[in-house]
mmCIF file of C-alpha atoms in Angstrom:
data_model
loop_
_atom_site.group_PDB
_atom_site.id
_atom_site.type_symbol
_atom_site.label_atom_id
_atom_site.label_comp_id
_atom_site.label_asym_id
_atom_site.label_seq_id
_atom_site.Cartn_x
_atom_site.Cartn_y
_atom_site.Cartn_z
ATOM 1 C CA MET A 201 -5.112 0.411 -22.972
ATOM 2 C CA ASP A 202 -5.683 3.983 -21.892
ATOM 3 C CA MET A 203 -6.489 3.875 -18.174
ATOM 4 C CA GLY A 204 -7.905 7.369 -18.146
ATOM 5 C CA LEU A 205 -5.304 8.679 -15.655
ATOM 6 C CA LYS A 206 -3.825 11.609 -17.608
ATOM 7 C CA ASP A 207 -3.504 14.719 -15.459
ATOM 8 C CA LYS A 208 -5.178 13.104 -12.453
ATOM 9 C CA VAL A 209 -3.418 13.612 -9.108
ATOM 10 C CA PHE A 210 -2.637 10.792 -6.727
ATOM 11 C CA ALA A 211 -1.020 10.669 -3.289
ATOM 12 C CA LEU A 212 0.931 7.520 -2.546
ATOM 13 C CA VAL A 213 1.616 6.977 1.147
ATOM 14 C CA GLY A 214 4.675 4.803 1.322
ATOM 15 C CA GLY A 215 5.300 5.631 -2.288
ATOM 16 C CA VAL A 216 9.076 6.033 -2.001
ATOM 17 C CA ALA A 217 9.743 2.269 -2.008
ATOM 18 C CA GLY A 218 8.434 -1.139 -3.034
ATOM 19 C CA MET A 219 4.853 -1.506 -4.211
ATOM 20 C CA GLY A 220 4.234 2.218 -3.769
ATOM 21 C CA LEU A 221 7.150 3.262 -5.908
ATOM 22 C CA ASP A 222 6.191 0.751 -8.613
ATOM 23 C CA THR A 223 2.667 2.212 -8.538
ATOM 24 C CA ALA A 224 4.138 5.676 -8.982
ATOM 25 C CA ARG A 225 5.934 4.524 -12.079
ATOM 26 C CA LEU A 226 2.756 3.089 -13.596
ATOM 27 C CA LEU A 227 0.758 6.217 -12.812
ATOM 28 C CA ALA A 228 3.477 8.465 -14.202
ATOM 29 C CA ALA A 229 3.663 6.358 -17.370
ATOM 30 C CA GLU A 230 -0.113 6.947 -17.806
ATOM 31 C CA GLY A 231 0.319 10.721 -17.541
ATOM 32 C CA ALA A 232 -0.837 11.160 -13.931
ATOM 33 C CA LYS A 233 0.659 13.629 -11.486
ATOM 34 C CA VAL A 234 2.100 11.825 -8.510
ATOM 35 C CA ALA A 235 2.814 12.806 -4.890
ATOM 36 C CA LEU A 236 5.084 10.460 -3.014
ATOM 37 C CA ILE A 237 4.610 10.659 0.753
ATOM 38 C CA GLY A 238 7.264 9.331 3.099
ATOM 39 C CA ARG A 239 9.534 10.233 5.996
ATOM 40 C CA ASN A 240 12.906 10.319 4.246
ATOM 41 C CA ARG A 241 13.059 13.537 2.229
ATOM 42 C CA LYS A 242 16.420 12.894 0.580
ATOM 43 C CA ARG A 243 15.514 9.417 -0.612
ATOM 44 C CA GLY A 244 12.047 10.494 -1.632
ATOM 45 C CA GLU A 245 13.194 13.475 -3.677
ATOM 46 C CA LEU A 246 15.760 11.390 -5.446
ATOM 47 C CA ARG A 247 13.219 8.749 -6.401
ATOM 48 C CA ALA A 248 10.557 11.267 -7.342
ATOM 49 C CA ARG A 249 12.982 13.006 -9.646
ATOM 50 C CA LYS A 250 14.058 9.682 -11.207
ATOM 51 C CA VAL A 251 10.480 8.591 -11.941
ATOM 52 C CA GLY A 252 9.564 12.031 -13.223
ATOM 53 C CA ASP A 253 12.537 12.136 -15.567
ATOM 54 C CA GLU A 254 11.920 8.595 -16.806
ATOM 55 C CA PHE A 255 8.350 9.294 -17.854
ATOM 56 C CA GLY A 256 8.330 13.063 -18.337
ATOM 57 C CA ALA A 257 5.834 13.351 -15.489
ATOM 58 C CA ASP A 258 5.253 15.678 -12.606
ATOM 59 C CA VAL A 259 6.275 13.620 -9.598
ATOM 60 C CA GLN A 260 6.964 15.317 -6.275
ATOM 61 C CA MET A 261 7.979 14.246 -2.758
ATOM 62 C CA PHE A 262 6.095 15.362 0.360
ATOM 63 C CA VAL A 263 7.381 14.569 3.838
ATOM 64 C CA ALA A 264 4.956 13.169 6.388
ATOM 65 C CA ASP A 265 4.889 10.708 9.255
ATOM 66 C CA GLY A 266 1.512 9.000 9.609
ATOM 67 C CA THR A 267 2.214 8.106 13.224
ATOM 68 C CA VAL A 268 2.275 11.795 14.107
ATOM 69 C CA LYS A 269 -0.974 13.728 14.544
ATOM 70 C CA GLY A 270 -1.486 16.418 11.916
ATOM 71 C CA SER A 271 1.395 15.304 9.688
ATOM 72 C CA MET A 272 -0.855 13.790 6.988
ATOM 73 C CA ASP A 273 -3.189 16.805 7.036
ATOM 74 C CA GLU A 274 -0.263 19.092 6.288
ATOM 75 C CA ALA A 275 1.023 16.862 3.494
ATOM 76 C CA MET A 276 -2.363 16.562 1.765
ATOM 77 C CA ALA A 277 -2.865 20.318 1.971
ATOM 78 C CA GLN A 278 0.538 20.859 0.421
ATOM 79 C CA ILE A 279 -0.266 18.401 -2.362
ATOM 80 C CA VAL A 280 -3.445 20.269 -3.245
ATOM 81 C CA ASP A 281 -1.610 23.595 -3.105
ATOM 82 C CA ARG A 282 0.955 22.173 -5.518
ATOM 83 C CA PHE A 283 -1.280 20.337 -7.954
ATOM 84 C CA GLY A 284 -4.659 22.027 -7.501
ATOM 85 C CA ARG A 285 -6.605 18.895 -6.763
ATOM 86 C CA LEU A 286 -6.482 15.364 -5.389
ATOM 87 C CA ASP A 287 -8.132 12.444 -7.203
ATOM 88 C CA GLY A 288 -7.056 9.552 -5.045
ATOM 89 C CA VAL A 289 -4.849 8.158 -2.334
ATOM 90 C CA CYS A 290 -3.131 4.786 -2.026
ATOM 91 C CA VAL A 291 -1.701 3.674 1.322
ATOM 92 C CA THR A 292 1.008 1.023 1.354
ATOM 93 C CA ALA A 293 2.773 1.906 4.594
ATOM 94 C CA GLY A 294 3.401 -0.517 7.468
ATOM 95 C CA THR A 295 5.705 -3.426 8.046
ATOM 96 C CA MET A 296 5.435 -6.817 9.737
ATOM 97 C CA GLN A 297 7.767 -5.717 12.573
ATOM 98 C CA THR A 298 7.629 -8.798 14.838
ATOM 99 C CA ARG A 299 6.556 -12.451 14.624
ATOM 100 C CA LYS A 300 4.932 -13.041 17.998
ATOM 101 C CA THR A 301 1.920 -14.823 19.498
ATOM 102 C CA MET A 302 -0.489 -13.481 22.105
ATOM 103 C CA LEU A 303 1.704 -14.387 25.121
ATOM 104 C CA GLU A 304 4.735 -12.810 23.449
ATOM 105 C CA LEU A 305 3.175 -9.486 22.402
ATOM 106 C CA ASP A 306 3.340 -6.765 25.044
ATOM 107 C CA ASP A 307 1.485 -3.451 25.095
ATOM 108 C CA ASP A 308 4.288 -1.643 23.312
ATOM 109 C CA ASP A 309 4.140 -4.175 20.445
ATOM 110 C CA TRP A 310 0.397 -3.698 20.095
ATOM 111 C CA GLU A 311 0.703 0.116 20.186
ATOM 112 C CA ALA A 312 3.457 0.070 17.560
ATOM 113 C CA TYR A 313 1.342 -2.098 15.218
ATOM 114 C CA PHE A 314 -1.689 0.103 15.811
ATOM 115 C CA GLN A 315 0.147 3.324 15.031
ATOM 116 C CA SER A 316 2.111 2.108 12.019
ATOM 117 C CA HIS A 317 -0.808 0.353 10.325
ATOM 118 C CA VAL A 318 -4.233 1.464 11.485
ATOM 119 C CA MET A 319 -3.508 5.071 12.393
ATOM 120 C CA VAL A 320 -1.283 5.745 9.331
ATOM 121 C CA THR A 321 -4.209 4.540 7.179
ATOM 122 C CA VAL A 322 -6.843 6.422 9.164
ATOM 123 C CA ARG A 323 -4.845 9.667 9.089
ATOM 124 C CA ALA A 324 -4.029 9.392 5.412
ATOM 125 C CA ASN A 325 -7.639 8.618 4.437
ATOM 126 C CA ARG A 326 -9.081 11.270 6.740
ATOM 127 C CA ALA A 327 -6.709 13.930 5.425
ATOM 128 C CA ALA A 328 -7.315 13.017 1.775
ATOM 129 C CA LEU A 329 -11.103 12.642 1.836
ATOM 130 C CA PRO A 330 -12.164 16.309 1.982
ATOM 131 C CA HIS A 331 -9.934 17.167 -0.941
ATOM 132 C CA ILE A 332 -11.170 14.157 -2.992
ATOM 133 C CA ILE A 333 -14.794 15.009 -2.280
ATOM 134 C CA ALA A 334 -14.214 18.670 -3.119
ATOM 135 C CA GLY A 335 -12.942 17.640 -6.541
ATOM 136 C CA GLY A 336 -16.122 15.685 -7.278
ATOM 137 C CA GLY A 337 -14.978 12.274 -6.041
ATOM 138 C CA GLY A 338 -12.196 9.849 -6.497
ATOM 139 C CA THR A 339 -10.555 6.730 -5.157
ATOM 140 C CA ILE A 340 -9.007 5.271 -2.002
ATOM 141 C CA VAL A 341 -6.922 2.122 -2.056
ATOM 142 C CA ASN A 342 -5.693 0.695 1.257
ATOM 143 C CA THR A 343 -3.424 -2.274 1.826
ATOM 144 C CA ALA A 344 -4.189 -5.211 4.132
ATOM 145 C CA ALA A 345 -2.764 -8.727 3.784
ATOM 146 C CA TYR A 346 -3.803 -12.193 2.603
ATOM 147 C CA SER A 347 -3.392 -13.343 6.214
ATOM 148 C CA ILE A 348 -6.650 -11.635 7.226
ATOM 149 C CA ARG A 349 -8.337 -14.586 5.542
ATOM 150 C CA ALA A 350 -5.793 -17.206 6.505
ATOM 151 C CA MET A 351 -4.550 -16.598 10.037
ATOM 152 C CA LYS A 352 -0.908 -17.473 10.803
ATOM 153 C CA PRO A 353 -0.201 -17.890 14.539
ATOM 154 C CA PRO A 354 2.950 -15.675 14.666
ATOM 155 C CA LEU A 355 1.305 -12.851 12.723
ATOM 156 C CA LEU A 356 -1.312 -11.937 15.312
ATOM 157 C CA GLY A 357 -0.482 -8.272 15.777
ATOM 158 C CA TYR A 358 0.105 -7.624 12.073
ATOM 159 C CA THR A 359 -3.024 -9.473 10.903
ATOM 160 C CA THR A 360 -5.254 -7.818 13.553
ATOM 161 C CA MET A 361 -4.366 -4.401 12.273
ATOM 162 C CA LYS A 362 -4.721 -5.406 8.648
ATOM 163 C CA THR A 363 -8.168 -6.778 9.386
ATOM 164 C CA ALA A 364 -9.126 -3.401 10.907
ATOM 165 C CA ILE A 365 -7.895 -1.661 7.728
ATOM 166 C CA ALA A 366 -10.200 -3.803 5.557
ATOM 167 C CA ALA A 367 -13.140 -2.952 7.813
ATOM 168 C CA ILE A 368 -12.299 0.791 7.665
ATOM 169 C CA THR A 369 -12.101 0.661 3.917
ATOM 170 C CA LYS A 370 -15.452 -1.110 3.581
ATOM 171 C CA ASN A 371 -17.003 1.587 5.779
ATOM 172 C CA LEU A 372 -15.517 4.325 3.630
ATOM 173 C CA ALA A 373 -17.024 2.764 0.522
ATOM 174 C CA LEU A 374 -20.482 2.657 2.058
ATOM 175 C CA THR A 375 -20.289 6.065 3.723
ATOM 176 C CA TYR A 376 -18.824 8.115 0.897
ATOM 177 C CA GLY A 377 -20.084 6.233 -2.139
ATOM 178 C CA PRO A 378 -22.924 8.752 -2.578
ATOM 179 C CA GLN A 379 -20.223 11.429 -2.905
ATOM 180 C CA ASN A 380 -18.588 9.495 -5.768
ATOM 181 C CA VAL A 381 -15.759 8.091 -3.664
ATOM 182 C CA ARG A 382 -14.679 4.501 -4.275
ATOM 183 C CA ALA A 383 -12.676 2.590 -1.619
ATOM 184 C CA ASN A 384 -11.063 -0.824 -1.966
ATOM 185 C CA THR A 385 -8.616 -3.021 -0.056
ATOM 186 C CA VAL A 386 -5.823 -5.013 -1.642
ATOM 187 C CA CYS A 387 -4.484 -8.063 0.268
ATOM 188 C CA PRO A 388 -1.063 -9.020 -1.071
ATOM 189 C CA GLY A 389 0.594 -12.343 -0.384
ATOM 190 C CA PHE A 390 4.331 -12.583 0.206
ATOM 191 C CA ILE A 391 5.871 -10.018 -2.155
ATOM 192 C CA ALA A 392 9.482 -9.480 -3.221
ATOM 193 C CA SER A 393 10.105 -5.882 -2.225
ATOM 194 C CA GLU A 394 12.501 -3.698 -0.283
ATOM 195 C CA SER A 395 10.690 -4.398 2.979
ATOM 196 C CA ALA A 396 11.047 -8.177 2.415
ATOM 197 C CA GLU A 397 14.770 -8.133 1.616
ATOM 198 C CA ARG A 398 15.810 -9.148 5.149
ATOM 199 C CA VAL A 399 13.378 -12.094 5.267
ATOM 200 C CA MET A 400 14.596 -13.195 1.795
ATOM 201 C CA GLN A 401 18.235 -12.931 2.840
ATOM 202 C CA LEU A 402 17.625 -15.074 5.978
ATOM 203 C CA ALA A 403 15.938 -17.697 3.805
ATOM 204 C CA ALA A 404 18.893 -17.635 1.413
ATOM 205 C CA GLU A 405 21.315 -18.224 4.276
ATOM 206 C CA LYS A 406 19.185 -21.061 5.669
ATOM 207 C CA TYR A 407 18.767 -22.957 2.419
ATOM 208 C CA GLY A 408 21.921 -21.983 0.576
ATOM 209 C CA LEU A 409 19.933 -20.756 -2.390
ATOM 210 C CA PRO A 410 19.547 -17.435 -4.207
ATOM 211 C CA PRO A 411 17.049 -15.207 -2.350
ATOM 212 C CA ILE A 412 14.088 -15.678 -4.720
ATOM 213 C CA GLU A 413 14.538 -19.496 -4.832
ATOM 214 C CA ALA A 414 15.036 -19.604 -1.100
ATOM 215 C CA ILE A 415 11.957 -17.619 -0.215
ATOM 216 C CA ASN A 416 9.835 -19.732 -2.574
ATOM 217 C CA LYS A 417 11.049 -22.770 -0.574
ATOM 218 C CA ALA A 418 10.552 -21.030 2.747
ATOM 219 C CA MET A 419 6.981 -20.020 1.824
ATOM 220 C CA LYS A 420 5.976 -23.656 1.708
ATOM 221 C CA GLU A 421 8.207 -25.224 4.359
ATOM 222 C CA ASP A 422 8.444 -22.443 6.972
ATOM 223 C CA TYR A 423 5.327 -20.334 6.428
ATOM 224 C CA LYS A 424 3.055 -23.204 5.300
ATOM 225 C CA MET A 425 1.914 -21.168 2.319
ATOM 226 C CA ASP A 426 0.838 -23.418 -0.510
ATOM 227 C CA VAL A 427 0.848 -20.961 -3.364
ATOM 228 C CA ALA A 428 -0.980 -22.166 -6.447
ATOM 229 C CA LEU A 429 1.417 -20.353 -8.793
ATOM 230 C CA GLY A 430 4.354 -21.793 -6.881
ATOM 231 C CA ARG A 431 6.327 -18.557 -6.468
ATOM 232 C CA ILE A 432 6.689 -15.301 -4.578
ATOM 233 C CA GLY A 433 4.860 -12.288 -5.958
ATOM 234 C CA LEU A 434 6.507 -9.232 -7.503
ATOM 235 C CA SER A 435 5.851 -5.693 -6.286
ATOM 236 C CA THR A 436 5.062 -4.715 -9.881
ATOM 237 C CA GLU A 437 2.191 -7.211 -9.896
ATOM 238 C CA ILE A 438 0.580 -5.552 -6.867
ATOM 239 C CA ALA A 439 1.265 -2.131 -8.405
ATOM 240 C CA ASP A 440 -0.675 -3.181 -11.542
ATOM 241 C CA LEU A 441 -3.699 -3.842 -9.322
ATOM 242 C CA PHE A 442 -3.304 -0.579 -7.404
ATOM 243 C CA ALA A 443 -3.162 1.410 -10.637
ATOM 244 C CA PHE A 444 -6.260 -0.299 -11.982
ATOM 245 C CA LEU A 445 -8.221 0.337 -8.813
ATOM 246 C CA LEU A 446 -7.168 4.005 -8.816
ATOM 247 C CA SER A 447 -8.269 4.392 -12.413
ATOM 248 C CA PRO A 448 -11.739 5.071 -13.959
ATOM 249 C CA ARG A 449 -11.461 1.560 -15.476
ATOM 250 C CA ALA A 450 -12.541 0.305 -12.013
ATOM 251 C CA GLY A 451 -15.393 2.752 -11.894
ATOM 252 C CA TYR A 452 -17.994 0.297 -10.560
ATOM 253 C CA LEU A 453 -15.692 -1.478 -8.143
ATOM 254 C CA THR A 454 -15.920 -0.358 -4.532
ATOM 255 C CA GLY A 455 -16.002 -1.904 -1.065
ATOM 256 C CA ALA A 456 -14.031 -4.884 -2.288
ATOM 257 C CA THR A 457 -11.333 -6.799 -0.443
ATOM 258 C CA ILE A 458 -9.128 -8.351 -3.106
ATOM 259 C CA ASN A 459 -6.495 -11.033 -2.606
ATOM 260 C CA CYS A 460 -3.457 -10.769 -4.892
ATOM 261 C CA ASP A 461 -1.421 -13.613 -3.477
ATOM 262 C CA GLY A 462 -0.683 -16.168 -6.172
ATOM 263 C CA GLY A 463 -3.525 -18.378 -4.956
ATOM 264 C CA THR A 464 -2.680 -18.983 -1.306
ATOM 265 C CA GLN A 465 -6.304 -18.932 -0.331
ATOM 266 C CA PHE A 466 -9.258 -19.209 -2.692
#
């Protein structure tokens, strides 16, 4: 199926690893031009070159730190200078960081969560929007988490920030829809990716099983996640959804908050 992505330009914040990198591969395979945004230039350039060579696509790395004021503005301007336009942005940055409850979270924990999740998303969206609007419209895809609909006690800081991201995205859809901008939120479940490797390794050590088998067991016994499909998700499965939402195939879909979690909450 032709997704209508040929020659469109997308910025992927957090695109140098995990779900973001898998999204880059899908977009490149469809003929899109891709800008990976991350903090590690060496790693980003290596991966951009690899994806570009694999698909014969124009894939470039742009360095930015979303926790720093002005950094995203500079990166988005550089992307438009390089490619001539910007059709969409997908933000996948932000990690779980700590597993703490209210009495365990201090002000520094809250500030770290706020900066690495909410402000990275705000700064990326705010920097991209003028360029997207100038090109006649486009798409924004932000990442929250399934836990915004199924609260887990030790994920308070993480889930609070992800809930804010879903609210921000809904507002963008309503505010900028008249300017032909679509905005949607994806809520992944537990996904096998680079950022989850440490958690998977700990589960493997605990249960004496290979990482994938161990985390599937831990999801049910430790995290109390009854997944209908009975397994952890793959980053490529989230990337499939990202690519669809970025594409014209999702042309009438905006303001949605979509779980992609194997059926942890219906």
